[in-house]
Amino acid sequence: MDNNFEILKNIDNEELYSKTFISFDNLNAIKSKNFEAFTRFKLMGFIDILSKRLNLDLSNFRQEATQYFDSIEPQPTLKEIQPKKVPLSINSNRLKYVGIGVASLALFIIGYMILIKEPTKDLTDVQVSPPSQVVVEKSVQVVDQNLSELNATQDNNSIDQNQTIQTPTTKEINEPKKVAVSKDVIKIVPRKKVWVGIVDLDTKEKVDYTIEEELIIDRSKNQIIVVNGTYISLFDGEKEHTYNFDGRVRFLCKDGNIKEIRFAEFKSLNDGKAWK
């Protein structure tokens, strides 16, 4: 009998959830060894969490789960691929043709070097013709037409002749737009992945998130918030509160204001529960 697994089965789900954040459905499936409810990756992750948080040796349970998944989806084995050895053979006739080609190329280069060393001919008899005249009449007409259209457009739009039109530079075009942040926003900005649970005090509805990006908190609702893995910045408008520690921090958002509260007050507001 696996004593460590029996210890796990006898621990209340409420206590297990407070330490591991594994849902009750998953905990019940683990305790009943319902391997069909999981993928290999998901179950092995849960076993790692339970072993670490509860300080239990669940290697026998892991081995049993591995045998189950291997039976339905055996792990593929990679066979070493031996490269084919291609014998290197040189055709004697081909080698002869290559030698003739190299020799011909060398003779060509020598002849070319001799020719370029000969004195150049007298250039006095060479007639240099003047460059041909480029006809730009048509281009000038097009420019004049465009200028006329531009002047007509300016007259129709009543543009002041003293006003100058500035063309945006490349720097102005490529410069990113600055997004204004509302002073009324409450948001949680994590510096690594954290878990956030929120309880609506009016409806008692509970939602939770695992976030790596900022989470906007609805200021209009009365709610309590718990954050696990507290490496966050809490922004209340332009005010920033930074937290850098392992563990949990809890907040009360009421009447449009947010403040940090202790566990006892959170539990009292949550009907005597740490979370669920």
PDB file of C-alpha atoms in Angstrom, residues 23-206:
ATOM      1  CA  SER A  23      -9.810  22.551  -8.420  1.00  0.00           C
ATOM      2  CA  PHE A  24     -12.023  20.199  -6.441  1.00  0.00           C
ATOM      3  CA  ASP A  25     -12.982  18.233  -9.587  1.00  0.00           C
ATOM      4  CA  ASN A  26      -9.336  17.572 -10.410  1.00  0.00           C
ATOM      5  CA  LEU A  27      -8.546  16.667  -6.786  1.00  0.00           C
ATOM      6  CA  ASN A  28     -11.397  14.144  -6.700  1.00  0.00           C
ATOM      7  CA  ALA A  29     -10.232  12.613  -9.986  1.00  0.00           C
ATOM      8  CA  ILE A  30      -6.677  12.330  -8.618  1.00  0.00           C
ATOM      9  CA  LYS A  31      -7.842  10.709  -5.378  1.00  0.00           C
ATOM     10  CA  SER A  32      -9.950   8.153  -7.294  1.00  0.00           C
ATOM     11  CA  LYS A  33      -7.095   7.547  -9.804  1.00  0.00           C
ATOM     12  CA  ASN A  34      -9.351   8.501 -12.692  1.00  0.00           C
ATOM     13  CA  PHE A  35      -6.519   8.848 -15.209  1.00  0.00           C
ATOM     14  CA  GLU A  36      -8.970   9.205 -18.099  1.00  0.00           C
ATOM     15  CA  ALA A  37      -9.847  12.702 -16.850  1.00  0.00           C
ATOM     16  CA  PHE A  38      -6.328  14.015 -17.618  1.00  0.00           C
ATOM     17  CA  THR A  39      -3.686  14.249 -20.249  1.00  0.00           C
ATOM     18  CA  ARG A  40      -0.232  12.970 -19.383  1.00  0.00           C
ATOM     19  CA  PHE A  41       1.221  16.491 -19.201  1.00  0.00           C
ATOM     20  CA  LYS A  42      -1.593  17.852 -16.994  1.00  0.00           C
ATOM     21  CA  LEU A  43      -1.553  14.986 -14.479  1.00  0.00           C
ATOM     22  CA  MET A  44       2.247  14.983 -14.165  1.00  0.00           C
ATOM     23  CA  GLY A  45       2.077  18.710 -13.459  1.00  0.00           C
ATOM     24  CA  PHE A  46      -0.476  18.178 -10.689  1.00  0.00           C
ATOM     25  CA  ILE A  47       1.658  15.414  -9.164  1.00  0.00           C
ATOM     26  CA  ASP A  48       4.681  17.757  -9.113  1.00  0.00           C
ATOM     27  CA  ILE A  49       2.629  20.473  -7.376  1.00  0.00           C
ATOM     28  CA  LEU A  50       1.207  18.099  -4.786  1.00  0.00           C
ATOM     29  CA  SER A  51       4.616  16.539  -4.061  1.00  0.00           C
ATOM     30  CA  LYS A  52       6.257  19.942  -3.562  1.00  0.00           C
ATOM     31  CA  ARG A  53       3.484  21.719  -1.634  1.00  0.00           C
ATOM     32  CA  LEU A  54       2.641  18.744   0.643  1.00  0.00           C
ATOM     33  CA  ASN A  55       6.186  17.364   0.941  1.00  0.00           C
ATOM     34  CA  LEU A  56       4.965  13.900  -0.096  1.00  0.00           C
ATOM     35  CA  ASP A  57       6.760  11.215  -2.112  1.00  0.00           C
ATOM     36  CA  LEU A  58       4.237  10.360  -4.836  1.00  0.00           C
ATOM     37  CA  SER A  59       6.701   8.471  -7.060  1.00  0.00           C
ATOM     38  CA  ASN A  60       4.625   5.261  -6.900  1.00  0.00           C
ATOM     39  CA  PHE A  61       1.512   7.138  -7.998  1.00  0.00           C
ATOM     40  CA  ARG A  62       3.515   8.817 -10.783  1.00  0.00           C
ATOM     41  CA  GLN A  63       4.786   5.413 -11.965  1.00  0.00           C
ATOM     42  CA  GLU A  64       1.249   4.025 -11.992  1.00  0.00           C
ATOM     43  CA  ALA A  65       0.021   6.999 -14.039  1.00  0.00           C
ATOM     44  CA  THR A  66       2.965   6.651 -16.435  1.00  0.00           C
ATOM     45  CA  GLN A  67       2.159   2.988 -17.022  1.00  0.00           C
ATOM     46  CA  TYR A  68      -1.442   3.926 -17.818  1.00  0.00           C
ATOM     47  CA  PHE A  69      -0.509   6.606 -20.371  1.00  0.00           C
ATOM     48  CA  ASP A  70       2.162   4.366 -21.911  1.00  0.00           C
ATOM     49  CA  SER A  71      -0.492   1.698 -22.417  1.00  0.00           C
ATOM     50  CA  ILE A  72      -2.747   4.037 -24.417  1.00  0.00           C
ATOM     51  CA  GLU A  73      -0.077   6.151 -26.092  1.00  0.00           C
ATOM     52  CA  PRO A  74       3.395   4.538 -25.959  1.00  0.00           C
ATOM     53  CA  GLN A  75       6.283   6.969 -25.965  1.00  0.00           C
ATOM     54  CA  PRO A  76       7.997   6.885 -29.390  1.00  0.00           C
ATOM     55  CA  THR A  77      11.615   5.792 -29.498  1.00  0.00           C
ATOM     56  CA  LEU A  78      14.007   7.527 -31.824  1.00  0.00           C
ATOM     57  CA  LYS A  79      16.219   5.269 -33.901  1.00  0.00           C
ATOM     58  CA  GLU A  80      19.611   6.553 -34.758  1.00  0.00           C
ATOM     59  CA  ILE A  81      19.804   7.231 -38.449  1.00  0.00           C
ATOM     60  CA  GLN A  82      23.048   6.028 -39.951  1.00  0.00           C
ATOM     61  CA  PRO A  83      24.167   8.172 -42.857  1.00  0.00           C
ATOM     62  CA  LYS A  84      24.683   6.304 -46.058  1.00  0.00           C
ATOM     63  CA  LYS A  85      28.285   6.114 -47.140  1.00  0.00           C
ATOM     64  CA  VAL A  86      28.645   7.080 -50.768  1.00  0.00           C
ATOM     65  CA  PRO A  87      31.790   5.681 -52.360  1.00  0.00           C
ATOM     66  CA  LEU A  88      33.922   8.353 -53.938  1.00  0.00           C
ATOM     67  CA  SER A  89      35.099   7.415 -57.384  1.00  0.00           C
ATOM     68  CA  ILE A  90      36.864   9.613 -59.922  1.00  0.00           C
ATOM     69  CA  ASN A  91      36.402   8.991 -63.602  1.00  0.00           C
ATOM     70  CA  SER A  92      39.778   9.193 -65.337  1.00  0.00           C
ATOM     71  CA  ASN A  93      38.280  10.676 -68.537  1.00  0.00           C
ATOM     72  CA  ARG A  94      36.468  13.355 -66.563  1.00  0.00           C
ATOM     73  CA  LEU A  95      39.670  14.198 -64.726  1.00  0.00           C
ATOM     74  CA  LYS A  96      41.443  14.600 -68.081  1.00  0.00           C
ATOM     75  CA  TYR A  97      38.778  17.027 -69.336  1.00  0.00           C
ATOM     76  CA  VAL A  98      39.057  19.054 -66.160  1.00  0.00           C
ATOM     77  CA  GLY A  99      42.817  19.350 -66.640  1.00  0.00           C
ATOM     78  CA  ILE A 100      42.357  20.544 -70.227  1.00  0.00           C
ATOM     79  CA  GLY A 101      39.820  23.143 -69.085  1.00  0.00           C
ATOM     80  CA  VAL A 102      42.151  24.501 -66.392  1.00  0.00           C
ATOM     81  CA  ALA A 103      45.017  24.757 -68.877  1.00  0.00           C
ATOM     82  CA  SER A 104      42.811  26.600 -71.408  1.00  0.00           C
ATOM     83  CA  LEU A 105      41.710  29.080 -68.773  1.00  0.00           C
ATOM     84  CA  ALA A 106      45.313  29.741 -67.785  1.00  0.00           C
ATOM     85  CA  LEU A 107      46.302  30.423 -71.418  1.00  0.00           C
ATOM     86  CA  PHE A 108      43.374  32.814 -71.830  1.00  0.00           C
ATOM     87  CA  ILE A 109      44.376  34.788 -68.737  1.00  0.00           C
ATOM     88  CA  ILE A 110      48.018  35.033 -69.915  1.00  0.00           C
ATOM     89  CA  GLY A 111      46.940  36.304 -73.361  1.00  0.00           C
ATOM     90  CA  TYR A 112      44.636  38.874 -71.807  1.00  0.00           C
ATOM     91  CA  MET A 113      47.418  40.179 -69.552  1.00  0.00           C
ATOM     92  CA  ILE A 114      49.708  40.617 -72.588  1.00  0.00           C
ATOM     93  CA  LEU A 115      47.054  42.567 -74.524  1.00  0.00           C
ATOM     94  CA  ILE A 116      46.279  45.056 -71.756  1.00  0.00           C
ATOM     95  CA  LYS A 117      49.985  45.918 -71.461  1.00  0.00           C
ATOM     96  CA  GLU A 118      50.108  47.198 -75.108  1.00  0.00           C
ATOM     97  CA  PRO A 119      50.180  51.044 -75.471  1.00  0.00           C
ATOM     98  CA  THR A 120      46.850  52.619 -76.145  1.00  0.00           C
ATOM     99  CA  LYS A 121      46.138  54.218 -79.491  1.00  0.00           C
ATOM    100  CA  ASP A 122      46.335  57.985 -80.040  1.00  0.00           C
ATOM    101  CA  LEU A 123      43.052  59.515 -79.091  1.00  0.00           C
ATOM    102  CA  THR A 124      43.443  62.658 -81.220  1.00  0.00           C
ATOM    103  CA  ASP A 125      41.489  61.116 -84.083  1.00  0.00           C
ATOM    104  CA  VAL A 126      38.660  60.029 -81.887  1.00  0.00           C
ATOM    105  CA  GLN A 127      35.590  62.201 -82.369  1.00  0.00           C
ATOM    106  CA  VAL A 128      33.580  62.818 -79.274  1.00  0.00           C
ATOM    107  CA  SER A 129      29.969  63.587 -79.999  1.00  0.00           C
ATOM    108  CA  PRO A 130      28.178  65.998 -77.690  1.00  0.00           C
ATOM    109  CA  PRO A 131      25.524  64.517 -75.415  1.00  0.00           C
ATOM    110  CA  SER A 132      22.091  64.369 -76.905  1.00  0.00           C
ATOM    111  CA  GLN A 133      19.722  67.099 -75.832  1.00  0.00           C
ATOM    112  CA  VAL A 134      17.160  65.971 -73.323  1.00  0.00           C
ATOM    113  CA  VAL A 135      13.669  67.142 -74.184  1.00  0.00           C
ATOM    114  CA  VAL A 136      11.883  68.350 -71.042  1.00  0.00           C
ATOM    115  CA  GLU A 137       9.077  70.328 -72.613  1.00  0.00           C
ATOM    116  CA  LYS A 138       6.460  67.707 -71.848  1.00  0.00           C
ATOM    117  CA  SER A 139       7.620  67.412 -68.225  1.00  0.00           C
ATOM    118  CA  VAL A 140       7.445  71.183 -67.768  1.00  0.00           C
ATOM    119  CA  GLN A 141       3.888  71.159 -69.097  1.00  0.00           C
ATOM    120  CA  VAL A 142       2.891  68.459 -66.609  1.00  0.00           C
ATOM    121  CA  VAL A 143       4.445  70.420 -63.723  1.00  0.00           C
ATOM    122  CA  ASP A 144       2.653  73.610 -64.817  1.00  0.00           C
ATOM    123  CA  GLN A 145      -0.630  71.692 -64.973  1.00  0.00           C
ATOM    124  CA  ASN A 146      -0.132  70.251 -61.475  1.00  0.00           C
ATOM    125  CA  LEU A 147       0.707  73.694 -60.080  1.00  0.00           C
ATOM    126  CA  SER A 148      -2.461  75.120 -61.643  1.00  0.00           C
ATOM    127  CA  GLU A 149      -4.588  72.364 -60.100  1.00  0.00           C
ATOM    128  CA  LEU A 150      -2.946  72.926 -56.707  1.00  0.00           C
ATOM    129  CA  ASN A 151      -3.613  76.686 -56.857  1.00  0.00           C
ATOM    130  CA  ALA A 152      -7.234  76.058 -57.819  1.00  0.00           C
ATOM    131  CA  THR A 153      -7.707  73.681 -54.883  1.00  0.00           C
ATOM    132  CA  GLN A 154      -6.225  76.211 -52.487  1.00  0.00           C
ATOM    133  CA  ASP A 155      -8.587  78.919 -53.790  1.00  0.00           C
ATOM    134  CA  ASN A 156     -11.645  76.661 -53.398  1.00  0.00           C
ATOM    135  CA  ASN A 157     -10.737  75.748 -49.815  1.00  0.00           C
ATOM    136  CA  SER A 158      -9.993  79.399 -48.874  1.00  0.00           C
ATOM    137  CA  ILE A 159      -6.488  78.695 -47.663  1.00  0.00           C
ATOM    138  CA  ASP A 160      -4.625  81.693 -46.377  1.00  0.00           C
ATOM    139  CA  GLN A 161      -1.663  82.404 -48.695  1.00  0.00           C
ATOM    140  CA  ASN A 162       0.448  83.320 -45.696  1.00  0.00           C
ATOM    141  CA  GLN A 163      -0.142  79.862 -44.090  1.00  0.00           C
ATOM    142  CA  THR A 164       2.563  77.278 -44.810  1.00  0.00           C
ATOM    143  CA  ILE A 165       1.838  73.590 -45.304  1.00  0.00           C
ATOM    144  CA  GLN A 166       4.343  71.394 -43.447  1.00  0.00           C
ATOM    145  CA  THR A 167       5.046  67.919 -44.731  1.00  0.00           C
ATOM    146  CA  PRO A 168       5.577  65.458 -41.879  1.00  0.00           C
ATOM    147  CA  THR A 169       9.098  64.169 -41.670  1.00  0.00           C
ATOM    148  CA  THR A 170       9.944  60.477 -41.553  1.00  0.00           C
ATOM    149  CA  LYS A 171      10.672  60.783 -37.842  1.00  0.00           C
ATOM    150  CA  GLU A 172       7.196  62.224 -37.205  1.00  0.00           C
ATOM    151  CA  ILE A 173       5.506  59.442 -39.193  1.00  0.00           C
ATOM    152  CA  ASN A 174       7.359  56.596 -37.491  1.00  0.00           C
ATOM    153  CA  GLU A 175       7.079  57.989 -33.967  1.00  0.00           C
ATOM    154  CA  PRO A 176       4.675  55.768 -31.937  1.00  0.00           C
ATOM    155  CA  LYS A 177       1.525  57.357 -30.581  1.00  0.00           C
ATOM    156  CA  LYS A 178       1.371  57.894 -26.829  1.00  0.00           C
ATOM    157  CA  VAL A 179      -1.758  56.369 -25.325  1.00  0.00           C
ATOM    158  CA  ALA A 180      -3.276  58.403 -22.505  1.00  0.00           C
ATOM    159  CA  VAL A 181      -4.041  56.431 -19.347  1.00  0.00           C
ATOM    160  CA  SER A 182      -7.250  57.331 -17.493  1.00  0.00           C
ATOM    161  CA  LYS A 183      -6.755  58.575 -13.970  1.00  0.00           C
ATOM    162  CA  ASP A 184      -9.813  56.548 -12.846  1.00  0.00           C
ATOM    163  CA  VAL A 185      -8.437  53.120 -13.842  1.00  0.00           C
ATOM    164  CA  ILE A 186      -7.572  50.468 -11.245  1.00  0.00           C
ATOM    165  CA  LYS A 187      -5.349  47.745 -12.651  1.00  0.00           C
ATOM    166  CA  ILE A 188      -3.031  44.947 -11.538  1.00  0.00           C
ATOM    167  CA  VAL A 189       0.212  44.655 -13.556  1.00  0.00           C
ATOM    168  CA  PRO A 190       2.176  41.416 -12.883  1.00  0.00           C
ATOM    169  CA  ARG A 191       5.929  41.056 -13.330  1.00  0.00           C
ATOM    170  CA  LYS A 192       5.514  37.306 -13.740  1.00  0.00           C
ATOM    171  CA  LYS A 193       2.600  34.860 -13.945  1.00  0.00           C
ATOM    172  CA  VAL A 194       0.228  35.279 -10.966  1.00  0.00           C
ATOM    173  CA  TRP A 195      -3.210  33.982  -9.945  1.00  0.00           C
ATOM    174  CA  VAL A 196      -6.029  36.460  -9.150  1.00  0.00           C
ATOM    175  CA  GLY A 197      -9.378  35.611  -7.522  1.00  0.00           C
ATOM    176  CA  ILE A 198     -12.266  38.111  -7.382  1.00  0.00           C
ATOM    177  CA  VAL A 199     -15.522  37.877  -5.359  1.00  0.00           C
ATOM    178  CA  ASP A 200     -18.442  40.204  -6.143  1.00  0.00           C
ATOM    179  CA  LEU A 201     -19.776  41.224  -2.721  1.00  0.00           C
ATOM    180  CA  ASP A 202     -23.251  42.023  -4.077  1.00  0.00           C
ATOM    181  CA  THR A 203     -23.866  38.888  -6.195  1.00  0.00           C
ATOM    182  CA  LYS A 204     -21.317  36.544  -4.486  1.00  0.00           C
ATOM    183  CA  GLU A 205     -20.105  35.578  -7.969  1.00  0.00           C
ATOM    184  CA  LYS A 206     -16.506  34.327  -8.008  1.00  0.00           C
TER     185      LYS A 206
END
